[in-house]
mmCIF file of C-alpha atoms in Angstrom:
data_model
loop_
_atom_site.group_PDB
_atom_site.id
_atom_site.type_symbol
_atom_site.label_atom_id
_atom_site.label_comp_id
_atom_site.label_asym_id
_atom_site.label_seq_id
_atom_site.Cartn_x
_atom_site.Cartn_y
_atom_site.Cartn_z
ATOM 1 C CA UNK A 1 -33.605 -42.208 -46.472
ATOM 2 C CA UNK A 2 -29.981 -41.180 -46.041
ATOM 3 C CA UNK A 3 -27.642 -43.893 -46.374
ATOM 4 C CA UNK A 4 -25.307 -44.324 -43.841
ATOM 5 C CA UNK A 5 -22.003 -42.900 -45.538
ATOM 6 C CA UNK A 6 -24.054 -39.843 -46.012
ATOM 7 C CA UNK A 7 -24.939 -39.725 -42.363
ATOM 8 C CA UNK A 8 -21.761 -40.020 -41.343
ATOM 9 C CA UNK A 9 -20.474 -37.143 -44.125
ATOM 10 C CA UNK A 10 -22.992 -35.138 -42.631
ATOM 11 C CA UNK A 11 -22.142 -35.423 -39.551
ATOM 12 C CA UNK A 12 -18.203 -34.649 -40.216
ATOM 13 C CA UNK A 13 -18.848 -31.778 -41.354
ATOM 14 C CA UNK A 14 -21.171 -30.090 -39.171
ATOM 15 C CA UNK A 15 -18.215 -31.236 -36.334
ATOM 16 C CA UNK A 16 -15.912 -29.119 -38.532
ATOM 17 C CA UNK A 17 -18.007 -25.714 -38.016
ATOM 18 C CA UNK A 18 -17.317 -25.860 -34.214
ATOM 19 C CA UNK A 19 -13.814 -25.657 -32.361
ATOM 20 C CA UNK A 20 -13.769 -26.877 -28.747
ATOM 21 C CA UNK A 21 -11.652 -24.011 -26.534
ATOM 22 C CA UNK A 22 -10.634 -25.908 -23.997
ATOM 23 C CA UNK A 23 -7.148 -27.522 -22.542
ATOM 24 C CA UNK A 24 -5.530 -30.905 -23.487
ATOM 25 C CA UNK A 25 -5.808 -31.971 -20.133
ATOM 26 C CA UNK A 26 -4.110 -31.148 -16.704
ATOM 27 C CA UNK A 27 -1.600 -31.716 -14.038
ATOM 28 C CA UNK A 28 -2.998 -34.878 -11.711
ATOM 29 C CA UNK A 29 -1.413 -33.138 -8.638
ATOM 30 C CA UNK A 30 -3.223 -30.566 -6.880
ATOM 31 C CA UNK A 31 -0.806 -27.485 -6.112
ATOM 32 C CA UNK A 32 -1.528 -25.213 -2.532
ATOM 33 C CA UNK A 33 -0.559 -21.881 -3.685
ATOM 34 C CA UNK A 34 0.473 -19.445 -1.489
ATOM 35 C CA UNK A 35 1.627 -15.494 -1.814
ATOM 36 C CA UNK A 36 1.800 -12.995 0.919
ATOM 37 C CA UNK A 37 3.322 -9.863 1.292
ATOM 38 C CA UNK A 38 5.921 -9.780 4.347
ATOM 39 C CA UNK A 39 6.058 -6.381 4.759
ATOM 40 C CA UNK A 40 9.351 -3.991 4.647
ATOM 41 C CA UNK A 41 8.429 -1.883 8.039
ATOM 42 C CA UNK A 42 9.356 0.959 6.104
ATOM 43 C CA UNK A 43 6.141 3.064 6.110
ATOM 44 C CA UNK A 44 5.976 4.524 9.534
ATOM 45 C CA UNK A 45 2.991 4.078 11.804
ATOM 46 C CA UNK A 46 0.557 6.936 12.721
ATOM 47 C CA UNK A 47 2.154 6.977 16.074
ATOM 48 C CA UNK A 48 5.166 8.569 14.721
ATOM 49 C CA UNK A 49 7.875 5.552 16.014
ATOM 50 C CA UNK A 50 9.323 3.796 13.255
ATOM 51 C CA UNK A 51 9.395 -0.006 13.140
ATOM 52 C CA UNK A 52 12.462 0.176 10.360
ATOM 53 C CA UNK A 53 15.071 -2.187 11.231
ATOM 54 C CA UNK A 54 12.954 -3.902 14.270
ATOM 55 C CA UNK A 55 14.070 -7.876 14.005
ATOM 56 C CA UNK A 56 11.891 -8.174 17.176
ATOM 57 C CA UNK A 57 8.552 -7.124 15.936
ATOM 58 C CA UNK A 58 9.450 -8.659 12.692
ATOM 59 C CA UNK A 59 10.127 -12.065 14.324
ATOM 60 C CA UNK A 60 7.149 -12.086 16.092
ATOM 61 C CA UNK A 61 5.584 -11.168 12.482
ATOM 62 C CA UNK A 62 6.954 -14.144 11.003
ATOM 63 C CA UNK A 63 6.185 -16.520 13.818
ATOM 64 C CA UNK A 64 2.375 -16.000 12.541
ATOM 65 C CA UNK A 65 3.264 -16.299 8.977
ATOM 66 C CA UNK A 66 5.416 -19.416 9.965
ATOM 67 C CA UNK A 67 2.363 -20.732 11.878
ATOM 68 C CA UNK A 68 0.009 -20.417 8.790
ATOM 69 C CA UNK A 69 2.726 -22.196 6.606
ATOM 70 C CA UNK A 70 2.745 -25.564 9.277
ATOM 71 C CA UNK A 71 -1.182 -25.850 8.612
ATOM 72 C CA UNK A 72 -1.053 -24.925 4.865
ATOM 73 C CA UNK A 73 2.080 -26.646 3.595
ATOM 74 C CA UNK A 74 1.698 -24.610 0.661
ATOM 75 C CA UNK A 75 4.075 -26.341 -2.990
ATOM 76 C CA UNK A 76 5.069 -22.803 -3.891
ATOM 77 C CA UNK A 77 5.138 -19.759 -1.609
ATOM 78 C CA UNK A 78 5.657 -16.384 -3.360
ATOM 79 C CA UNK A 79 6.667 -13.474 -1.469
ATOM 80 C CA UNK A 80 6.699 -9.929 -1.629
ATOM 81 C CA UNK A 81 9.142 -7.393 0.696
ATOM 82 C CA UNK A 82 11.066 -10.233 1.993
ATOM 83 C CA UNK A 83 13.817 -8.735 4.214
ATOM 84 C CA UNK A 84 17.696 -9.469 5.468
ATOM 85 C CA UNK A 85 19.996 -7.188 6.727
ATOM 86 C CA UNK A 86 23.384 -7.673 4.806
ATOM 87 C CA UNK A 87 26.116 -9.214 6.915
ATOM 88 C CA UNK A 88 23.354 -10.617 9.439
ATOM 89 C CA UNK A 89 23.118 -14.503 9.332
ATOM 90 C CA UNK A 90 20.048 -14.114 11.882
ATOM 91 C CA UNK A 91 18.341 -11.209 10.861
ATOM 92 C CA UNK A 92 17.103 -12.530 7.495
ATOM 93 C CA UNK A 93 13.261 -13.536 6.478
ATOM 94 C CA UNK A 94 14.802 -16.612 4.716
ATOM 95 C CA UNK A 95 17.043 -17.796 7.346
ATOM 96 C CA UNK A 96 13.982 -17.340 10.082
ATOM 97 C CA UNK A 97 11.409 -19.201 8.171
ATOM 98 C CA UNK A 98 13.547 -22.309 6.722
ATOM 99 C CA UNK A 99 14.612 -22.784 10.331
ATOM 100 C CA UNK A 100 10.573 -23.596 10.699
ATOM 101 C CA UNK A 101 7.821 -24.917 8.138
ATOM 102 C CA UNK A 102 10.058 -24.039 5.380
ATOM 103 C CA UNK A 103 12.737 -25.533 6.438
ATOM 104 C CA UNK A 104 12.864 -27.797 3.268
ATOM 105 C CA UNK A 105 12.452 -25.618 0.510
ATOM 106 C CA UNK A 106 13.939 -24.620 -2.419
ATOM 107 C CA UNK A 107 14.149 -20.404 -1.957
ATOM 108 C CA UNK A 108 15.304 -18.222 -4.690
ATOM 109 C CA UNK A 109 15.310 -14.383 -4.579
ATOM 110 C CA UNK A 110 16.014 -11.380 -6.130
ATOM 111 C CA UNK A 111 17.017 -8.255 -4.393
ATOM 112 C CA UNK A 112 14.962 -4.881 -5.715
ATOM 113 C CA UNK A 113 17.244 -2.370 -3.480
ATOM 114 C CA UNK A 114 19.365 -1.747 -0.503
ATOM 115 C CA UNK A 115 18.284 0.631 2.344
ATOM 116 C CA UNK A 116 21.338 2.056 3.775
ATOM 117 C CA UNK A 117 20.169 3.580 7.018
ATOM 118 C CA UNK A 118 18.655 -0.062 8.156
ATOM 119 C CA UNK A 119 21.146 -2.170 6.215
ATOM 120 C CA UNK A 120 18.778 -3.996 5.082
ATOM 121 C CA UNK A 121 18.061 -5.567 1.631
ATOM 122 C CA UNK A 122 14.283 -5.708 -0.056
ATOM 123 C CA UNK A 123 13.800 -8.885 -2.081
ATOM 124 C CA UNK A 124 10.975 -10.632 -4.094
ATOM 125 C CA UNK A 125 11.125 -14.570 -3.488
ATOM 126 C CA UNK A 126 9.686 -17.689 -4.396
ATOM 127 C CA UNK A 127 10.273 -20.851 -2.088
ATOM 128 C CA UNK A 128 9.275 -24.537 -3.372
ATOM 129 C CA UNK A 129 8.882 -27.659 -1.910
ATOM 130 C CA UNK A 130 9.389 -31.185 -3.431
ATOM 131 C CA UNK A 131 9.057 -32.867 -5.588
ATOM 132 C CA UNK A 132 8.609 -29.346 -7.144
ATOM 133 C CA UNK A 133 12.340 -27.225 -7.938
ATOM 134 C CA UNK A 134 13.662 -24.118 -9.200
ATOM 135 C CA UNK A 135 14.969 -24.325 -12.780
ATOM 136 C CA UNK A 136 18.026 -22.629 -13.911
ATOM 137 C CA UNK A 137 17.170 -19.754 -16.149
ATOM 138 C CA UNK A 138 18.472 -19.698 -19.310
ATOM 139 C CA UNK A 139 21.918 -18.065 -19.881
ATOM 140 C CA UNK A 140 20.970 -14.981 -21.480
ATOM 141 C CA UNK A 141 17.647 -14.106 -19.740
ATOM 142 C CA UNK A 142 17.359 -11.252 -17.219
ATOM 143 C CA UNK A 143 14.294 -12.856 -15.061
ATOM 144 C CA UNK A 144 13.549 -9.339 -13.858
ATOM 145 C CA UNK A 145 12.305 -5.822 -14.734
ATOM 146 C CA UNK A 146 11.151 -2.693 -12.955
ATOM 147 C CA UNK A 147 7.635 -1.128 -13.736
ATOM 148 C CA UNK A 148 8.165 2.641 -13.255
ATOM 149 C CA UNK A 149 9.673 3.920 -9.660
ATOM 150 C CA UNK A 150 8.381 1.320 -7.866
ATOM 151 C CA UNK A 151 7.176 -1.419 -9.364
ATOM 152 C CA UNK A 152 9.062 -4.639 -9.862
ATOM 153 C CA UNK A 153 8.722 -7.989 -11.641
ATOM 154 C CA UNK A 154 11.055 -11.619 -11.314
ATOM 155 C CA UNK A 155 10.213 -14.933 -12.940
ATOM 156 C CA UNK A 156 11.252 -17.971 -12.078
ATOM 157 C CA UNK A 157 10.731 -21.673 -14.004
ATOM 158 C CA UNK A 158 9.818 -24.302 -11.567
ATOM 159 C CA UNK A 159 10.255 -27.826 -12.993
ATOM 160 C CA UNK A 160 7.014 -30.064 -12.160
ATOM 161 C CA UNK A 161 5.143 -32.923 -13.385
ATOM 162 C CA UNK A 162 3.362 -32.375 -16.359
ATOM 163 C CA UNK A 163 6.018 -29.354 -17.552
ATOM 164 C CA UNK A 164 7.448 -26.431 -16.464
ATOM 165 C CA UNK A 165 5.468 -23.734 -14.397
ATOM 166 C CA UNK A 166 6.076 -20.577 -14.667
ATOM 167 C CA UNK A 167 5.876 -18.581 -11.478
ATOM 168 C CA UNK A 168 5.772 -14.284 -11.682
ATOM 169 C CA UNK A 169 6.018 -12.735 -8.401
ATOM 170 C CA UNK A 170 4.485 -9.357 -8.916
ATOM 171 C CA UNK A 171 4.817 -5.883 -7.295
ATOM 172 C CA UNK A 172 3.067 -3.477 -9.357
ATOM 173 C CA UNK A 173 3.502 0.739 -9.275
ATOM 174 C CA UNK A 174 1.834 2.473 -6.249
ATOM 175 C CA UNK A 175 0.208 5.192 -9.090
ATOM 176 C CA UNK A 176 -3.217 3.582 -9.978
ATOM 177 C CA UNK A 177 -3.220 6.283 -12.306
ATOM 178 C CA UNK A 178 -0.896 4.449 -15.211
ATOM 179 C CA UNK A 179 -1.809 0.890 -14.444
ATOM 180 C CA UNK A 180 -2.967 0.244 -17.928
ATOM 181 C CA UNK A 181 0.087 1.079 -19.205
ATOM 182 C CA UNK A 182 2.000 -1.225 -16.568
ATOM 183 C CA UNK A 183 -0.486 -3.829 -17.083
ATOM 184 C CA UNK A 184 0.185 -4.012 -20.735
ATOM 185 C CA UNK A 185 4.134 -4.341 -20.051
ATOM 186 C CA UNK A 186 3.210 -7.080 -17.508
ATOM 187 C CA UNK A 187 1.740 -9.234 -20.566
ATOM 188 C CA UNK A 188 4.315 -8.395 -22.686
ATOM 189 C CA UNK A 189 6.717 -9.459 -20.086
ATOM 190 C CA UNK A 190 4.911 -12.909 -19.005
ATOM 191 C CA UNK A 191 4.448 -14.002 -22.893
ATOM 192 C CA UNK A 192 8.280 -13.234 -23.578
ATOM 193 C CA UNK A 193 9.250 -15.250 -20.237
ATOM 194 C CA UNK A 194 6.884 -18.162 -21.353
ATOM 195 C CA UNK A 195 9.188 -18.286 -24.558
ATOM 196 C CA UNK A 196 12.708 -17.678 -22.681
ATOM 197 C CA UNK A 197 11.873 -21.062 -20.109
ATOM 198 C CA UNK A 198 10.239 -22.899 -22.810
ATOM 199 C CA UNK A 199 6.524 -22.825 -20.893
ATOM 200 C CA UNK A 200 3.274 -21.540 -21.409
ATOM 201 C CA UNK A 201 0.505 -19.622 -20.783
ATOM 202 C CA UNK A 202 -1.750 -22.284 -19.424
ATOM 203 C CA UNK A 203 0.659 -23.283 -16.920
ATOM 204 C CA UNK A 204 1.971 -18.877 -15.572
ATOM 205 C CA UNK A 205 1.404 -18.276 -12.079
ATOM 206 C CA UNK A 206 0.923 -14.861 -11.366
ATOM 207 C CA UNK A 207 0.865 -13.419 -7.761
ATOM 208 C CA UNK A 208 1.583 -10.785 -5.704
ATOM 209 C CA UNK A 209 0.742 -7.244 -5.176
ATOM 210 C CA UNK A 210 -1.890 -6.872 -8.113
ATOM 211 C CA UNK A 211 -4.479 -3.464 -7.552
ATOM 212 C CA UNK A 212 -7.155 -3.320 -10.202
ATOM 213 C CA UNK A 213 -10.900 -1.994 -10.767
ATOM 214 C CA UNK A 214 -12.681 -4.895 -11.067
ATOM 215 C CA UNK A 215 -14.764 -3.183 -14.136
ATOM 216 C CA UNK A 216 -11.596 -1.458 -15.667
ATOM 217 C CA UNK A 217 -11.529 -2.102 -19.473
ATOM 218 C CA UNK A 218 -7.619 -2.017 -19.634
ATOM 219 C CA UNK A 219 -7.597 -4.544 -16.820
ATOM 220 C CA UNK A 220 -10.229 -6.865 -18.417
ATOM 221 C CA UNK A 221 -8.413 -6.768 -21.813
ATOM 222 C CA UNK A 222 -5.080 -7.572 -19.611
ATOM 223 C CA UNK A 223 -7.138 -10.940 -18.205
ATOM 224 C CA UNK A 224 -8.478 -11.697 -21.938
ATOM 225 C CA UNK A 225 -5.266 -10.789 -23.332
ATOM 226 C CA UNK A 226 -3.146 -13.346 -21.724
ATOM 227 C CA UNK A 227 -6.043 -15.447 -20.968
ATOM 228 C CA UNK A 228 -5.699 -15.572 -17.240
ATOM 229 C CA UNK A 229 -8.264 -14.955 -14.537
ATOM 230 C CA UNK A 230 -8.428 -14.458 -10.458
ATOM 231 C CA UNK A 231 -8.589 -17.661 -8.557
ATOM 232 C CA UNK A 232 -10.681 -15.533 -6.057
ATOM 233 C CA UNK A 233 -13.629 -15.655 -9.070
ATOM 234 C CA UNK A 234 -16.508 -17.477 -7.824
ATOM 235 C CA UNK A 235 -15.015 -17.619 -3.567
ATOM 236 C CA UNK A 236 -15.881 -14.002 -3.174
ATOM 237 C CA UNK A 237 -19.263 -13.703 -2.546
ATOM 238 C CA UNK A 238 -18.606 -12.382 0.913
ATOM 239 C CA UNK A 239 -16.510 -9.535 -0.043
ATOM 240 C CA UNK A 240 -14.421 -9.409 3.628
ATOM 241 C CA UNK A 241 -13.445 -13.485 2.686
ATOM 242 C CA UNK A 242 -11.052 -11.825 -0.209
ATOM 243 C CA UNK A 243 -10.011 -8.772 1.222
ATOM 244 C CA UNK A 244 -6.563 -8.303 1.940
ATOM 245 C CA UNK A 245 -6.264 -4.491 2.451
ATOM 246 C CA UNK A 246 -8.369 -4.163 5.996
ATOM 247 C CA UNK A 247 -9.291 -2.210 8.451
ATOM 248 C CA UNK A 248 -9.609 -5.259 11.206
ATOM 249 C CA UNK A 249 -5.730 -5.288 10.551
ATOM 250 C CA UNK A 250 -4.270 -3.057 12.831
ATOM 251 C CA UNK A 251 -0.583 -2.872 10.940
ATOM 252 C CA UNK A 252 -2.517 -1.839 7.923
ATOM 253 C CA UNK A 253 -4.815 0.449 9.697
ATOM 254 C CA UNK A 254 -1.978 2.283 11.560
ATOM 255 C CA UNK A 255 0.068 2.914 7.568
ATOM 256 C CA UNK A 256 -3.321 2.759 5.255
ATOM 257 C CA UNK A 257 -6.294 3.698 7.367
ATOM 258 C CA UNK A 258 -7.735 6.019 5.171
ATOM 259 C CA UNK A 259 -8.247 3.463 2.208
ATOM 260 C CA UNK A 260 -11.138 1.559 1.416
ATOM 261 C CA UNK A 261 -10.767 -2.185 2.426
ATOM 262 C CA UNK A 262 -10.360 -4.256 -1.067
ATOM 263 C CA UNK A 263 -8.441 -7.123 -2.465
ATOM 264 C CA UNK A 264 -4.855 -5.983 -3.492
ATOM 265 C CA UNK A 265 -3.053 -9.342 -3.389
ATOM 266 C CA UNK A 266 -3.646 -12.273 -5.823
ATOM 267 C CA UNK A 267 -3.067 -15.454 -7.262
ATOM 268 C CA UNK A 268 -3.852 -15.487 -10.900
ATOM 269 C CA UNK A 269 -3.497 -18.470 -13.290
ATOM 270 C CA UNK A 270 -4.779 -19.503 -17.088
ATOM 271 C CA UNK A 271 -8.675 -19.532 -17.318
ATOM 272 C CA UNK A 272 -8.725 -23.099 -18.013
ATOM 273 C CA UNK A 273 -6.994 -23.792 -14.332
ATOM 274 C CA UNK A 274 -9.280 -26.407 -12.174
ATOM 275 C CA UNK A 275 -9.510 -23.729 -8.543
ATOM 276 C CA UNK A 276 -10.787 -26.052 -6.037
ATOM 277 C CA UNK A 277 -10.445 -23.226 -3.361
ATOM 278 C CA UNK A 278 -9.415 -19.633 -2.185
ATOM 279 C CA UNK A 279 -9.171 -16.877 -0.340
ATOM 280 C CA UNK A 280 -7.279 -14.514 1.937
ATOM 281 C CA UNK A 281 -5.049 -15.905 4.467
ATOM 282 C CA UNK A 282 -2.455 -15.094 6.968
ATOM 283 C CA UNK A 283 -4.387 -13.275 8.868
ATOM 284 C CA UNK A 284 -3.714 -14.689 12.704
ATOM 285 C CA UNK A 285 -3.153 -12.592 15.281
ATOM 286 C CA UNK A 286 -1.100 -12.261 18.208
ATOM 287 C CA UNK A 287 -2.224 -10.671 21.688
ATOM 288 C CA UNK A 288 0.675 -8.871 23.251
ATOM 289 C CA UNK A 289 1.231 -5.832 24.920
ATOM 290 C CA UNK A 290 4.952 -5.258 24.291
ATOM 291 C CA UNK A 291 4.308 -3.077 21.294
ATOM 292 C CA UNK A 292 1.551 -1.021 22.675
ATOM 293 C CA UNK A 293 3.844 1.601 24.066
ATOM 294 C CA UNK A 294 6.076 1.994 21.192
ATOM 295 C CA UNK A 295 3.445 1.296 18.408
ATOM 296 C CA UNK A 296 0.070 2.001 19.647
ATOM 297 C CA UNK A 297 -0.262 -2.130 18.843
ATOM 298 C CA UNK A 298 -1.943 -4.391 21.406
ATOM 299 C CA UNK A 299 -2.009 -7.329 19.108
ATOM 300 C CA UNK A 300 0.724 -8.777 16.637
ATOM 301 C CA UNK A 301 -0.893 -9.153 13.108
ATOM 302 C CA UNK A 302 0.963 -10.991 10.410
ATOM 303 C CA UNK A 303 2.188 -8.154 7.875
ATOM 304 C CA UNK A 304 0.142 -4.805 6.746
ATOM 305 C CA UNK A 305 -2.129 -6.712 4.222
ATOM 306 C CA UNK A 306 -3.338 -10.236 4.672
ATOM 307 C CA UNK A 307 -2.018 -12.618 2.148
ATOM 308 C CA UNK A 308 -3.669 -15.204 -0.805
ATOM 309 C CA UNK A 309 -3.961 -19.055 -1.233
ATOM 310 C CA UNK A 310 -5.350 -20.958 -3.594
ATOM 311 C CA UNK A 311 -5.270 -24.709 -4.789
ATOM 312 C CA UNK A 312 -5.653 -25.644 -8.338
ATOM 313 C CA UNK A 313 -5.113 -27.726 -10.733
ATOM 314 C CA UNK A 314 -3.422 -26.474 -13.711
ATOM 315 C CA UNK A 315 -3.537 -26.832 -17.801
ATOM 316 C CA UNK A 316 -0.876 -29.036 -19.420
ATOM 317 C CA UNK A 317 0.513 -26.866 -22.736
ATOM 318 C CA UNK A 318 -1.062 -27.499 -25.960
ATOM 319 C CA UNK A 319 1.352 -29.829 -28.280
ATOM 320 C CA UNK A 320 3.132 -27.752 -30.404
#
């Protein structure tokens, strides 16, 4: 019979063989995260009119957004092709929505360029709500970077319990063609911002415009990589639930019609994140009839691709 300290020897170290991959523990707040893509009007419809520069139809735009935001009071909104004409105190995405559900937020942005024959500005953006707040960043750290011609990256630390989060608002290159090259700059760009804000990997939030083959092997080593995943895993069995690229959208259909309805906007976040929910969102519509002459539009719909949300509970960093 084994005595007991031999048990117990035993025991130790057949523990010591195995490693437990798992997190230290997590954020006790649940976090509503939200990213959609506001659209820059710049691609013209099919009809031939261009809907550059129109505050009207954008308004109307935004009122649906805005409406989505009321009901979904999401803690971080991160937005894509945010808009503001320079000079114009009304004509500006930020100015329209804080006057409504985010009219208590914490909004940062970074312009990617000017378009001169509008005068309007492009931006990426990520607004926050309390107790949640931007962070400075770090004297010395650029919190953005371009991915070819038109592909663009910001960062920005967000100060929360249980540490900082680190949100990436994403717009990656329209060619498909090199996206394993710009997905392999992406990780080298999140890791090095992790460092620069003092964060980590378990608590990134990456969203935004994010195209992939689900079954690409550059792609999958991008997720294993970094060690991130799609919070749409596991919510997706009805494949029109996740799509944000459709057809039923008739902004999206009037630019994009001849591409295959898909998922091109996402919230991603470490593998060990708790997802409770998500799914594609802002997607109300409008009837109206005021843009069916100019536009070929007899309904309003939010932007040209519905957007993301997701609610989670993320890692806490591992002690280091």
């Amino acid at each position: 019979m084994f005595s007991r300290h031999v048990l117990i020897t035993s025991l130790v170290l057949l523990s010591s063989c195995f490693t437990v991959d798992g997190p230290p523990g997590f954020s006790e707040r649940v976090l509503t995260l939200a990213s959609v893509d506001l659209f820059s009007q710049q691609e013209t419809p099919r009809t031939g009119k261009s809907w550059s520069g129109d505050w009207q139809f954008r308004r109307d735009r935004l009122e649906l957004i805005d409406a989505t935001l009321r009901d979904q009071r999401p803690d971080i909104l991160i937005m894509q092709n945010a808009m503001r004409r320079a000079g114009s105190v009304s004509e500006s995405d930020e100015m329209i929505l804080k006057s409504g559900a985010l009219n208590r937020y914490d909004w940062r942005d970074v312009k990617l360029e000017s378009m001169n024959e509008s005068g309007e500005e492009r931006l990426l953006a990520v607004a926050v709500s309390k107790p949640l707040r931007h962070m400075n960043i770090p004297e010395g750290v650029k919190n953005y970077s371009q991915f070819g011609v038109d592909g663009h990256m910001v960062f920005y630390p967000i100060e929360a319990e249980g540490g900082t989060i680190l949100v990436v608002d994403v717009l990656m290159p329209s060619r498909i063609d090199q996206s394993g090259l710009w997905y392999s700059l992406l990780e080298e760009k999140i890791r090095a911002a992790a460092k620069d804000v003092n964060s980590c990997i378990e608590r990134v939030v990456l969203a935004g415009y994010l195209p992939f083959e689900q079954e690409s092997r550059r792609f999958k080593d991008f997720l294993s990589g970094l060690g991130i995943k799609d919070t749409g895993t596991g919510f997706c069995q009805s494949a029109e639930r996740c799509q944000t690229a459709s057809p039923e959208n008739g902004i999206f259909l009037m630019t994009r019609g001849d591409e295959s309805p898909s998922q091109m906007d996402r919230i991603m976040t470490h593998r060990h994140a708790l997802v409770l929910s998500a799914g594609a969102n802002f997607n109300r519509v409008m009837d109206t009839s005021e843009y069916k002459e100019s536009y070929g539009l007899s309904r309003v719909w939010p932007s040209q691709r519905y957007g993301w949300i997701a609610r989670v509970r993320l890692p806490l960093c591992p002690s280091r």
